[in-house]
XYZ file of N, CA and C in Angstrom:
825
model
N 0.826 -1.190 -0.039
C -0.012 0.020 -0.053
C 0.875 1.327 0.030
N 1.986 1.161 0.751
C 2.831 2.327 0.783
C 3.413 2.696 -0.576
N 3.840 1.690 -1.341
C 4.391 1.865 -2.656
C 3.323 2.401 -3.610
N 2.099 1.986 -3.492
C 1.030 2.454 -4.299
C 0.734 3.869 -4.023
N 0.628 4.180 -2.715
C 0.432 5.569 -2.284
C 1.471 6.526 -2.739
N 2.764 6.048 -2.760
C 3.910 6.846 -3.243
C 3.701 7.140 -4.741
N 3.386 6.208 -5.482
C 3.118 6.274 -6.920
C 2.036 7.275 -7.264
N 1.029 7.230 -6.488
C -0.140 8.156 -6.801
C 0.014 9.580 -6.265
N 0.627 9.698 -5.109
C 0.787 11.000 -4.439
C 2.138 11.127 -3.948
N 3.177 11.212 -4.849
C 4.607 11.155 -4.397
C 4.976 12.402 -3.506
N 4.486 13.587 -3.803
C 4.876 14.707 -3.011
C 4.220 14.582 -1.609
N 2.956 14.268 -1.483
C 2.336 14.133 -0.261
C 2.944 13.036 0.530
N 3.415 11.967 -0.087
C 4.173 10.892 0.540
C 5.304 11.427 1.234
N 6.057 12.201 0.576
C 7.346 12.930 1.244
C 6.912 13.798 2.307
N 5.848 14.572 2.092
C 5.457 15.607 3.109
C 4.998 14.885 4.470
N 4.379 13.633 4.299
C 4.000 12.940 5.505
C 5.184 12.562 6.303
N 6.256 12.109 5.651
C 7.528 11.793 6.283
C 8.176 12.989 6.911
N 8.460 14.043 6.036
C 9.066 15.200 6.522
C 8.449 15.899 7.699
N 7.083 15.718 7.812
C 6.495 16.381 8.911
C 6.824 15.781 10.194
N 7.413 14.543 10.174
C 7.971 13.940 11.334
C 9.509 14.054 11.443
N 10.048 14.923 10.634
C 11.495 15.284 10.621
C 12.314 13.943 10.308
N 11.844 13.221 9.450
C 12.555 12.018 8.971
C 12.169 11.843 7.378
N 13.137 11.232 6.665
C 12.929 10.984 5.310
C 12.624 9.469 5.000
N 12.080 9.275 3.946
C 11.563 7.890 3.634
C 12.706 6.810 3.574
N 14.003 7.267 3.427
C 15.064 6.325 3.467
C 15.648 6.199 4.961
N 14.989 6.834 5.900
C 15.428 6.676 7.201
C 16.317 7.757 7.809
N 16.750 8.579 6.825
C 17.766 9.701 7.283
C 16.999 10.889 7.972
N 17.731 11.547 8.815
C 17.239 12.852 9.289
C 17.331 13.907 8.170
N 16.758 14.977 8.305
C 16.721 16.061 7.367
C 18.062 16.522 6.902
N 19.065 16.638 7.779
C 20.397 17.128 7.564
C 21.410 15.988 7.611
N 20.975 14.773 7.375
C 21.859 13.590 7.488
C 22.395 13.283 6.019
N 23.709 12.919 5.935
C 24.234 12.597 4.641
C 24.286 11.003 4.437
N 24.307 10.706 3.104
C 24.414 9.313 2.788
C 25.947 8.870 2.955
N 26.118 7.492 3.014
C 27.476 7.037 3.078
C 28.242 7.388 1.817
N 29.625 7.635 1.904
C 30.350 8.039 0.762
C 31.525 6.925 0.695
N 31.806 6.503 -0.610
C 32.894 5.510 -0.803
C 33.853 6.055 -1.882
N 35.164 6.100 -1.651
C 36.094 6.628 -2.600
C 37.144 5.707 -2.932
N 37.467 5.443 -4.200
C 38.529 4.667 -4.645
C 39.344 5.386 -5.660
N 40.661 5.372 -5.654
C 41.471 6.174 -6.482
C 42.312 5.164 -7.285
N 42.849 5.623 -8.476
C 43.609 4.761 -9.271
C 42.989 3.532 -9.878
N 41.640 3.718 -10.179
C 40.840 2.552 -10.616
C 41.006 2.288 -12.200
N 41.567 3.203 -12.905
C 41.743 2.977 -14.400
C 43.209 2.999 -14.736
N 43.685 1.864 -15.048
C 45.111 1.717 -15.258
C 45.640 2.396 -16.413
N 44.761 2.572 -17.417
C 45.233 3.296 -18.708
C 45.142 4.771 -18.712
N 44.768 5.292 -17.535
C 44.593 6.887 -17.451
C 45.675 7.360 -16.589
N 46.069 8.643 -16.861
C 47.130 9.311 -16.015
C 46.618 9.426 -14.568
N 45.322 9.469 -14.415
C 44.827 9.549 -13.084
C 43.260 9.270 -13.118
N 42.722 8.668 -12.065
C 41.389 8.271 -12.057
C 40.870 8.067 -10.592
N 39.503 8.083 -10.551
C 38.916 7.833 -9.184
C 37.456 7.520 -9.448
N 36.851 6.789 -8.443
C 35.459 6.491 -8.581
C 34.849 6.862 -7.140
N 33.700 7.545 -7.173
C 33.097 7.979 -5.936
C 31.639 7.516 -6.019
N 31.257 7.034 -4.768
C 29.928 6.597 -4.640
C 29.201 7.411 -3.434
N 28.232 8.131 -3.740
C 27.424 8.829 -2.687
C 26.050 8.175 -2.565
N 25.765 7.416 -1.495
C 24.543 6.622 -1.633
C 24.572 5.660 -2.805
N 23.606 5.789 -3.643
C 23.652 5.025 -4.938
C 24.176 5.820 -6.064
N 24.428 7.044 -5.942
C 25.003 7.864 -7.075
C 26.491 7.432 -7.191
N 26.784 7.063 -8.399
C 28.209 6.549 -8.683
C 28.810 7.341 -9.831
N 29.954 7.864 -9.756
C 30.565 8.630 -10.783
C 32.090 8.202 -10.919
N 32.498 7.891 -12.102
C 33.855 7.547 -12.326
C 34.572 8.711 -13.169
N 35.738 8.972 -12.861
C 36.568 10.015 -13.608
C 37.810 9.501 -14.045
N 38.141 9.587 -15.333
C 39.419 9.216 -15.953
C 40.084 10.409 -16.534
N 41.349 10.617 -16.256
C 42.052 11.814 -16.789
C 43.105 11.356 -17.772
N 43.075 11.840 -19.042
C 44.099 11.492 -20.042
C 44.849 12.855 -20.287
N 46.214 12.643 -20.550
C 46.953 13.823 -20.949
C 47.468 13.808 -22.379
N 47.383 14.887 -23.122
C 47.893 15.008 -24.426
C 48.755 16.265 -24.557
N 49.707 16.174 -25.473
C 50.479 17.350 -25.712
C 49.867 18.246 -26.733
N 49.981 19.612 -26.526
C 49.304 20.557 -27.541
C 50.057 21.801 -27.476
N 49.835 22.711 -28.442
C 50.374 24.040 -28.426
C 49.621 24.967 -27.588
N 50.155 25.682 -26.503
C 49.440 26.550 -25.721
C 48.782 27.665 -26.545
N 47.655 28.224 -25.949
C 46.989 29.350 -26.520
C 47.866 30.592 -26.572
N 47.635 31.423 -27.609
C 48.495 32.624 -27.743
C 48.494 33.515 -26.466
N 47.120 33.617 -25.935
C 46.963 34.466 -24.818
C 47.402 33.884 -23.522
N 47.682 32.601 -23.500
C 48.281 31.955 -22.318
C 49.467 30.985 -22.705
N 50.555 31.636 -23.131
C 51.665 30.852 -23.679
C 52.365 29.968 -22.696
N 52.252 30.209 -21.424
C 52.940 29.513 -20.418
C 52.025 28.600 -19.534
N 50.857 28.332 -20.072
C 49.886 27.468 -19.310
C 49.389 26.271 -20.199
N 49.055 25.188 -19.506
C 48.439 24.086 -20.119
C 46.902 24.241 -19.925
N 46.206 23.231 -20.120
C 44.778 23.310 -20.052
C 44.103 22.118 -19.317
N 43.033 22.310 -18.687
C 42.289 21.086 -18.115
C 40.788 21.278 -18.683
N 40.383 20.265 -19.281
C 38.989 20.250 -19.918
C 38.116 19.156 -19.240
N 36.918 19.512 -18.894
C 35.965 18.655 -18.166
C 34.844 18.270 -19.170
N 34.411 17.021 -19.128
C 33.202 16.546 -19.853
C 32.499 15.583 -19.042
N 31.197 15.804 -18.756
C 30.442 14.927 -17.937
C 29.379 14.218 -18.875
N 29.259 12.894 -18.729
C 28.330 12.032 -19.459
C 27.322 11.512 -18.488
N 26.073 11.748 -18.776
C 24.951 11.075 -18.069
C 24.202 10.146 -18.937
N 24.817 8.959 -19.198
C 24.052 8.023 -20.148
C 22.696 7.588 -19.639
N 21.840 7.280 -20.622
C 20.522 6.832 -20.364
C 20.421 5.767 -19.313
N 21.502 4.878 -19.348
C 21.367 3.761 -18.409
C 21.517 4.081 -16.964
N 22.004 5.322 -16.690
C 22.254 5.645 -15.213
C 20.980 6.072 -14.570
N 19.914 6.384 -15.351
C 18.712 6.930 -14.713
C 17.511 6.667 -15.658
N 16.293 6.225 -15.118
C 15.190 6.099 -15.873
C 14.570 7.420 -16.386
N 15.141 8.612 -15.750
C 14.645 9.880 -16.196
C 15.347 10.426 -17.416
N 16.395 9.773 -17.857
C 17.237 10.114 -18.978
C 16.957 9.304 -20.175
N 16.977 9.928 -21.353
C 16.682 9.324 -22.646
C 17.878 9.184 -23.566
N 17.972 8.137 -24.350
C 19.175 8.063 -25.233
C 19.227 9.174 -26.239
N 20.419 9.428 -26.713
C 20.489 10.513 -27.662
C 21.666 11.513 -27.321
N 21.594 12.739 -27.854
C 22.632 13.733 -27.572
C 22.688 14.130 -26.122
N 23.846 14.696 -25.646
C 23.891 15.089 -24.220
C 22.648 15.850 -23.764
N 22.136 15.398 -22.539
C 20.968 16.102 -22.022
C 21.325 17.430 -21.429
N 20.257 18.186 -21.082
C 20.518 19.552 -20.405
C 21.292 19.335 -19.181
N 20.932 18.359 -18.372
C 21.638 18.092 -17.072
C 23.136 17.820 -17.325
N 23.466 17.030 -18.340
C 24.816 16.718 -18.632
C 25.687 18.024 -19.041
N 24.931 18.873 -19.823
C 25.585 20.098 -20.265
C 25.826 21.000 -19.016
N 24.847 21.093 -18.149
C 24.965 21.969 -17.013
C 26.116 21.456 -16.089
N 26.182 20.122 -15.895
C 27.262 19.562 -15.124
C 28.651 19.821 -15.809
N 28.734 19.719 -17.146
C 30.022 19.877 -17.729
C 30.441 21.427 -17.542
N 29.483 22.317 -17.759
C 29.685 23.752 -17.617
C 30.132 24.109 -16.189
N 29.425 23.480 -15.282
C 29.778 23.743 -13.814
C 31.246 23.303 -13.551
N 31.613 22.129 -14.048
C 33.008 21.609 -13.820
C 34.106 22.493 -14.439
N 33.750 22.925 -15.633
C 34.662 23.789 -16.427
C 34.910 25.134 -15.602
N 33.797 25.694 -15.140
C 33.851 26.912 -14.384
C 34.561 26.689 -13.007
N 34.391 25.589 -12.485
C 35.084 25.178 -11.218
C 36.582 25.201 -11.401
N 36.984 24.517 -12.514
C 38.489 24.384 -12.769
C 39.106 25.824 -13.095
N 38.265 26.644 -13.575
C 38.751 28.033 -13.835
C 38.819 28.952 -12.611
N 37.719 28.880 -11.897
C 37.604 29.788 -10.807
C 38.227 29.395 -9.501
N 38.264 28.127 -9.282
C 38.879 27.552 -8.035
C 40.309 27.473 -7.909
N 40.930 27.404 -9.130
C 42.338 27.231 -9.326
C 42.860 26.033 -8.604
N 42.123 24.868 -8.759
C 42.512 23.704 -8.111
C 44.000 23.253 -8.476
N 44.349 23.478 -9.736
C 45.605 23.242 -10.312
C 46.132 24.428 -10.913
N 47.379 24.842 -10.688
C 48.053 25.944 -11.357
C 48.497 25.321 -12.716
N 47.822 25.759 -13.761
C 48.050 25.230 -15.083
C 49.477 25.562 -15.623
N 50.172 26.414 -14.951
C 51.564 26.751 -15.383
C 52.471 25.518 -15.273
N 52.133 24.721 -14.337
C 53.016 23.377 -14.133
C 52.799 22.466 -15.322
N 51.775 22.694 -16.139
C 51.528 21.790 -17.352
C 52.292 22.257 -18.492
N 52.960 23.454 -18.417
C 53.720 24.027 -19.589
C 55.055 23.384 -19.615
N 55.484 22.901 -20.854
C 56.811 22.333 -21.045
C 57.769 23.278 -21.700
N 57.301 24.024 -22.672
C 58.032 25.095 -23.360
C 57.101 26.175 -23.714
N 57.243 27.357 -23.148
C 56.326 28.457 -23.311
C 56.047 28.660 -24.820
N 54.765 28.841 -25.155
C 54.343 29.112 -26.536
C 54.447 27.996 -27.565
N 55.166 26.944 -27.038
C 55.420 25.771 -27.992
C 54.728 24.448 -27.590
N 54.819 24.121 -26.327
C 54.447 22.770 -25.875
C 53.940 22.738 -24.423
N 52.764 22.123 -24.294
C 52.170 21.919 -22.898
C 51.298 20.743 -22.875
N 50.871 20.476 -21.642
C 49.899 19.313 -21.441
C 48.515 19.825 -21.386
N 47.632 19.187 -22.025
C 46.154 19.369 -21.784
C 45.479 18.121 -21.087
N 44.804 18.282 -19.959
C 44.366 17.139 -19.316
C 42.786 17.063 -19.553
N 42.446 15.944 -20.098
C 41.052 15.745 -20.340
C 40.378 14.959 -19.278
N 39.455 15.575 -18.534
C 38.823 14.917 -17.402
C 37.432 14.492 -17.827
N 37.310 13.183 -18.044
C 36.059 12.589 -18.548
C 35.292 11.941 -17.289
N 34.051 12.470 -17.122
C 33.196 11.806 -15.985
C 32.111 10.949 -16.629
N 31.887 9.862 -16.152
C 30.733 9.063 -16.511
C 29.874 8.660 -15.311
N 28.648 9.012 -15.275
C 27.766 8.641 -14.201
C 27.226 7.298 -14.398
N 27.536 6.392 -13.492
C 27.072 5.053 -13.631
C 25.722 4.791 -13.021
N 25.375 5.667 -12.099
C 24.086 5.547 -11.415
C 23.641 6.914 -10.879
N 22.627 7.459 -11.314
C 22.251 8.794 -11.001
C 21.094 8.760 -9.964
N 21.495 9.061 -8.694
C 20.410 9.076 -7.620
C 20.603 10.304 -6.798
N 20.820 11.525 -7.477
C 20.873 12.772 -6.776
C 22.294 13.208 -6.474
N 22.432 14.545 -6.153
C 23.764 15.041 -5.846
C 24.879 14.667 -6.890
N 24.600 14.644 -8.148
C 25.600 14.299 -8.964
C 26.791 15.306 -9.131
N 26.458 16.633 -9.018
C 27.565 17.541 -9.045
C 28.490 17.288 -7.826
N 27.944 17.042 -6.707
C 28.798 16.685 -5.427
C 29.816 15.558 -5.778
N 29.316 14.509 -6.441
C 30.049 13.360 -6.826
C 31.150 13.743 -7.773
N 30.745 14.466 -8.805
C 31.710 14.928 -9.841
C 32.772 15.755 -9.298
N 32.551 16.635 -8.462
C 33.614 17.516 -7.797
C 34.497 16.672 -6.946
N 33.957 15.753 -6.148
C 34.825 14.901 -5.326
C 35.680 14.027 -6.103
N 35.107 13.396 -7.229
C 35.804 12.563 -8.099
C 36.928 13.295 -8.769
N 36.684 14.494 -9.181
C 37.652 15.340 -9.843
C 38.928 15.531 -9.026
N 38.753 16.009 -7.766
C 39.827 16.242 -6.921
C 40.569 15.006 -6.568
N 39.867 13.838 -6.351
C 40.536 12.692 -6.033
C 41.372 12.102 -7.188
N 40.815 12.329 -8.366
C 41.413 11.782 -9.599
C 42.740 12.639 -9.927
N 42.597 13.970 -9.696
C 43.742 14.891 -9.929
C 44.885 14.652 -8.973
N 44.542 14.246 -7.903
C 45.676 13.884 -6.835
C 46.376 12.623 -7.202
N 45.833 11.849 -8.185
C 46.559 10.674 -8.588
C 47.395 10.833 -9.956
N 47.191 11.959 -10.557
C 47.853 12.163 -11.853
C 49.291 12.273 -11.706
N 49.958 11.567 -12.629
C 51.377 11.581 -12.833
C 51.627 11.777 -14.257
N 52.578 12.702 -14.649
C 52.927 13.002 -16.059
C 54.337 12.575 -16.440
N 54.506 11.977 -17.511
C 55.866 11.523 -17.901
C 56.815 12.769 -18.197
N 58.020 12.479 -18.038
C 59.084 13.508 -18.382
C 59.182 13.786 -19.838
N 59.091 15.080 -20.264
C 59.098 15.419 -21.651
C 60.346 16.375 -21.905
N 61.055 16.138 -23.042
C 62.084 17.059 -23.475
C 61.758 17.532 -24.788
N 61.864 18.838 -24.939
C 61.565 19.446 -26.231
C 62.633 20.364 -26.822
N 63.017 20.163 -27.963
C 64.089 20.919 -28.635
C 63.327 22.058 -29.518
N 63.486 23.296 -29.083
C 62.867 24.418 -29.848
C 63.319 24.519 -31.279
N 64.636 24.114 -31.470
C 65.200 24.333 -32.777
C 64.735 23.266 -33.838
N 64.840 22.013 -33.358
C 64.361 20.889 -34.278
C 62.944 20.534 -33.999
N 62.301 21.055 -32.962
C 60.910 20.670 -32.623
C 60.767 19.192 -32.308
N 61.916 18.563 -31.958
C 61.815 17.252 -31.475
C 61.291 17.013 -30.108
N 60.452 16.040 -29.985
C 59.846 15.801 -28.637
C 60.187 14.396 -28.202
N 60.682 14.362 -26.927
C 61.106 13.052 -26.407
C 60.293 12.841 -25.087
N 59.599 11.789 -25.014
C 58.773 11.377 -23.845
C 59.386 10.129 -23.122
N 59.718 10.437 -21.876
C 60.210 9.332 -21.048
C 59.244 8.851 -20.032
N 58.533 7.852 -20.343
C 57.430 7.337 -19.485
C 57.878 6.664 -18.207
N 59.154 6.293 -18.138
C 59.647 5.667 -16.953
C 59.942 6.654 -15.817
N 59.930 7.993 -16.118
C 60.144 8.952 -15.109
C 58.885 9.826 -15.132
N 58.097 9.772 -14.038
C 56.803 10.465 -13.989
C 56.824 11.435 -12.805
N 56.139 12.564 -13.039
C 56.130 13.577 -11.962
C 54.736 13.797 -11.549
N 54.395 13.791 -10.262
C 53.004 13.920 -9.764
C 52.486 15.358 -10.029
N 51.241 15.523 -10.261
C 50.581 16.757 -10.433
C 50.377 17.377 -8.971
N 50.633 18.645 -8.934
C 50.381 19.379 -7.646
C 48.931 19.962 -7.665
N 48.188 19.485 -6.638
C 46.815 19.918 -6.451
C 46.905 21.016 -5.351
N 46.529 22.226 -5.629
C 46.733 23.356 -4.693
C 45.652 23.568 -3.687
N 44.404 23.118 -4.031
C 43.360 23.361 -3.125
C 42.263 22.298 -3.265
N 41.296 22.199 -2.360
C 40.387 21.159 -2.280
C 38.962 21.605 -2.253
N 38.301 21.942 -3.321
C 36.951 22.455 -3.218
C 36.007 21.242 -3.057
N 34.936 21.476 -2.309
C 33.938 20.406 -2.080
C 32.539 21.022 -2.337
N 31.694 20.263 -3.105
C 30.424 20.704 -3.365
C 29.417 19.861 -2.497
N 28.434 20.568 -1.877
C 27.452 19.953 -1.064
C 26.068 20.526 -1.455
N 25.195 19.565 -1.928
C 23.901 19.984 -2.473
C 22.843 19.775 -1.364
N 21.856 20.703 -1.371
C 20.652 20.597 -0.443
C 19.387 20.814 -1.267
N 18.391 20.072 -0.980
C 17.079 20.228 -1.622
C 16.241 21.089 -0.685
N 15.384 21.912 -1.380
C 14.420 22.727 -0.604
C 13.045 22.087 -0.789
N 12.408 21.847 0.254
C 11.134 21.172 0.172
C 9.996 22.150 0.755
N 8.985 22.493 -0.094
C 7.902 23.335 0.386
C 8.485 24.701 0.853
N 9.591 25.148 0.466
C 10.146 26.463 0.733
C 10.712 26.554 2.142
N 10.443 25.625 3.126
C 10.946 25.798 4.448
C 11.703 24.744 5.054
N 11.820 23.580 4.329
C 12.513 22.480 4.799
C 13.801 22.229 3.969
N 14.892 22.044 4.651
C 16.195 21.798 3.882
C 16.545 20.302 4.115
N 16.922 19.747 2.968
C 17.281 18.275 3.006
C 18.724 18.202 2.432
N 19.689 17.719 3.323
C 21.038 17.550 2.878
C 21.213 16.383 1.972
N 22.101 16.476 0.972
C 22.539 15.320 0.203
C 21.157 14.684 -0.337
N 20.349 15.348 -1.195
C 19.128 14.810 -1.595
C 19.395 13.727 -2.633
N 18.479 12.657 -2.618
C 18.443 11.651 -3.622
C 17.697 12.275 -4.814
N 17.575 11.417 -5.870
C 16.990 11.845 -7.137
C 15.470 12.283 -6.894
N 14.740 11.527 -6.147
C 13.323 11.782 -5.982
C 13.229 13.145 -5.165
N 14.016 13.329 -4.169
C 13.984 14.588 -3.328
C 14.379 15.789 -4.114
N 15.200 15.682 -5.134
C 15.602 16.745 -6.045
C 14.392 17.092 -6.916
N 13.720 15.996 -7.428
C 12.634 16.217 -8.403
C 11.310 16.653 -7.741
N 11.037 16.205 -6.557
C 9.841 16.631 -5.849
C 9.935 17.892 -5.067
N 11.219 18.232 -4.709
C 11.366 19.587 -3.999
C 11.108 20.768 -4.735
N 11.220 21.898 -4.136
C 10.830 23.153 -4.796
C 12.062 23.910 -5.155
N 13.158 23.341 -4.979
C 14.575 23.963 -5.427
C 15.616 23.176 -4.931
N 16.843 23.466 -5.427
C 18.080 22.904 -5.178
C 19.189 23.911 -5.022
N 20.003 23.835 -3.987
C 21.145 24.778 -3.826
C 22.408 23.936 -3.611
N 23.412 24.276 -4.205
C 24.806 23.652 -4.041
C 25.815 24.698 -3.405
N 26.298 24.298 -2.339
C 27.419 25.190 -1.612
C 28.685 24.671 -1.929
N 29.615 25.508 -2.405
C 31.004 25.213 -2.689
C 31.779 25.692 -1.493
N 32.582 24.742 -0.869
C 33.450 25.078 0.220
C 34.873 24.899 -0.224
N 35.660 25.926 0.015
C 37.074 25.866 -0.307
C 37.974 26.543 0.710
N 38.894 25.627 1.253
C 39.764 26.175 2.179
C 39.002 26.685 3.482
N 37.889 25.942 3.819
C 37.112 26.354 4.948
C 36.222 27.489 4.763
N 36.100 28.052 3.566
C 35.301 29.202 3.300
C 34.317 28.804 2.167
N 33.131 29.501 2.208
C 32.182 29.353 1.098
C 32.647 30.138 -0.094
N 32.973 29.379 -1.143
C 33.551 30.132 -2.409
C 32.579 30.429 -3.414
N 31.436 29.676 -3.418
C 30.363 30.045 -4.418
C 29.138 29.276 -4.096
N 27.986 29.751 -4.753
C 26.699 29.150 -4.577
C 26.139 28.851 -5.977
N 25.631 27.692 -6.143
C 24.914 27.350 -7.401
C 23.503 27.114 -7.062
N 22.592 27.939 -7.652
C 21.216 27.788 -7.322
C 20.373 27.919 -8.601
N 19.977 26.889 -9.335
C 19.270 27.084 -10.576
C 17.805 27.350 -10.343
N 17.403 28.434 -9.818
C 16.031 28.783 -9.687
C 15.369 28.111 -8.486
N 14.068 27.979 -8.482
C 13.372 27.383 -7.389
C 13.033 28.296 -6.247
N 12.624 27.767 -5.148
C 12.257 28.523 -3.917
C 13.435 29.319 -3.453
N 13.132 30.561 -3.009
C 14.180 31.378 -2.415
C 14.774 30.775 -1.047
N 15.934 31.144 -0.725
C 16.524 30.671 0.511
C 16.676 31.794 1.489
N 16.303 31.623 2.643
C 16.435 32.720 3.759
C 17.890 32.739 4.273
N 18.302 33.755 4.897
C 19.601 33.903 5.480
C 19.915 32.855 6.471
N 18.844 32.480 7.308
C 19.053 31.466 8.277
C 19.281 30.120 7.689
N 18.541 29.784 6.587
C 18.705 28.520 5.876
C 20.122 28.454 5.177
N 20.496 29.563 4.692
C 21.782 29.581 4.009
C 22.917 29.322 5.013
N 22.811 29.900 6.151
C 23.829 29.700 7.213
C 23.851 28.269 7.744
N 22.611 27.624 7.634
C 22.542 26.191 8.089
C 23.161 25.357 7.060
N 22.950 25.710 5.788
C 23.539 24.905 4.655
C 25.133 25.098 4.701
N 25.615 26.286 4.920
C 26.976 26.536 4.910
C 27.720 25.677 6.177
N 27.041 25.798 7.340
C 27.642 25.156 8.467
C 27.812 23.484 8.197
N 26.649 22.959 7.586
C 26.638 21.515 7.319
C 27.627 21.210 6.207
N 27.682 22.060 5.186
C 28.631 21.864 4.108
C 30.105 21.975 4.499
N 30.368 22.853 5.374
C 31.791 22.992 5.927
C 32.144 21.758 6.727
N 31.234 21.262 7.504
C 31.420 20.104 8.344
C 31.615 18.858 7.419
N 30.864 18.816 6.438
C 30.929 17.617 5.462
C 32.198 17.808 4.714
N 32.615 18.982 4.308
C 33.834 18.999 3.468
C 35.074 18.587 4.303
N 35.054 18.904 5.553
C 36.217 18.410 6.400
C 36.228 16.904 6.369
N 35.027 16.275 6.467
C 34.996 14.795 6.539
C 35.422 14.178 5.203
N 35.066 14.763 4.083
C 35.316 14.261 2.819
C 36.898 14.388 2.493
N 37.419 15.480 2.910
C 38.890 15.709 2.734
C 39.598 14.682 3.453
N 39.251 14.326 4.631
C 39.991 13.250 5.331
C 39.822 11.850 4.597
N 38.587 11.629 3.952
C 38.321 10.414 3.282
C 39.256 10.283 2.144
N 39.399 11.385 1.376
C 40.251 11.386 0.154
C 41.741 11.093 0.565
N 42.188 11.748 1.621
C 43.540 11.548 2.084
C 43.749 10.129 2.368
N 42.757 9.511 3.093
C 42.964 8.088 3.522
C 42.933 7.214 2.239
N 41.977 7.466 1.193
C 41.877 6.723 0.017
C 43.322 6.790 -0.820
N 43.816 8.026 -0.855
C 45.060 8.271 -1.548
C 46.212 7.537 -0.887
N 46.348 7.514 0.391
C 47.404 6.850 1.067
C 47.357 5.340 0.954
N 46.036 4.905 0.848
C 45.793 3.400 0.759
C 45.972 2.840 -0.582
N 46.111 3.800 -1.573
C 46.339 3.307 -2.977
C 47.473 2.439 -3.200
N 47.381 1.329 -3.823
C 48.594 0.396 -3.949
C 49.758 1.111 -4.781
N 49.377 2.078 -5.596
C 50.378 2.746 -6.425
C 51.177 3.676 -5.559
N 50.699 3.952 -4.219
C 51.329 4.982 -3.430
C 52.199 4.159 -2.463
């Protein structure tokens, strides 16, 4: 009967639970799902990681290629992000070209890489104006059950921390390139941004780490970016407005959660067999 009631009146089904300060999956309103992090999962990539938040699962593989730097940034390499949300990861997605959600996620990750300065791209330069590395960060969502941006950001940082690049020698006169794969240098990751998403339900209730249903049935979603213990940005694509008190609650929980995830990534990184 509960399943039938949920199918007929999904929003009221959630309201009945939330009125008792509990969610259908048994969590409290500001309780997070379990997180699992594995690094170095793809042997053919320069860096990789897989993150699972509840049922949401995202894998990131990073490949490096040599290219000619842009004229306006002759001493910098590049980092490019692309997020795939295949139809198999959610019943809400259809086969075909990239969905709006996938494009939003890709745009978010590109802006994050630019604004947060996770990696100083000058370390990717081999010879100014001639040769540099470009890192292609490809994300594939294996299971979409809410908070996909959170999983992508966490997977990105974890994967970047595993990146090693081969030694490259470049002769400007002959333009000869020599790649020594036996000598590899780790990428320096300068900061650790963490995204934490909250769903807004009926304008007054805040749900931390929402699953897919809570995102869809809620009246809005807000993602708090925490970097170096400070709120660096807010991503809120429309929906119900957020009060100052609600925003402060979200930031407090996001900061607490960011500290926890940073420790988890450090543990996963140290436990990696390649380390």
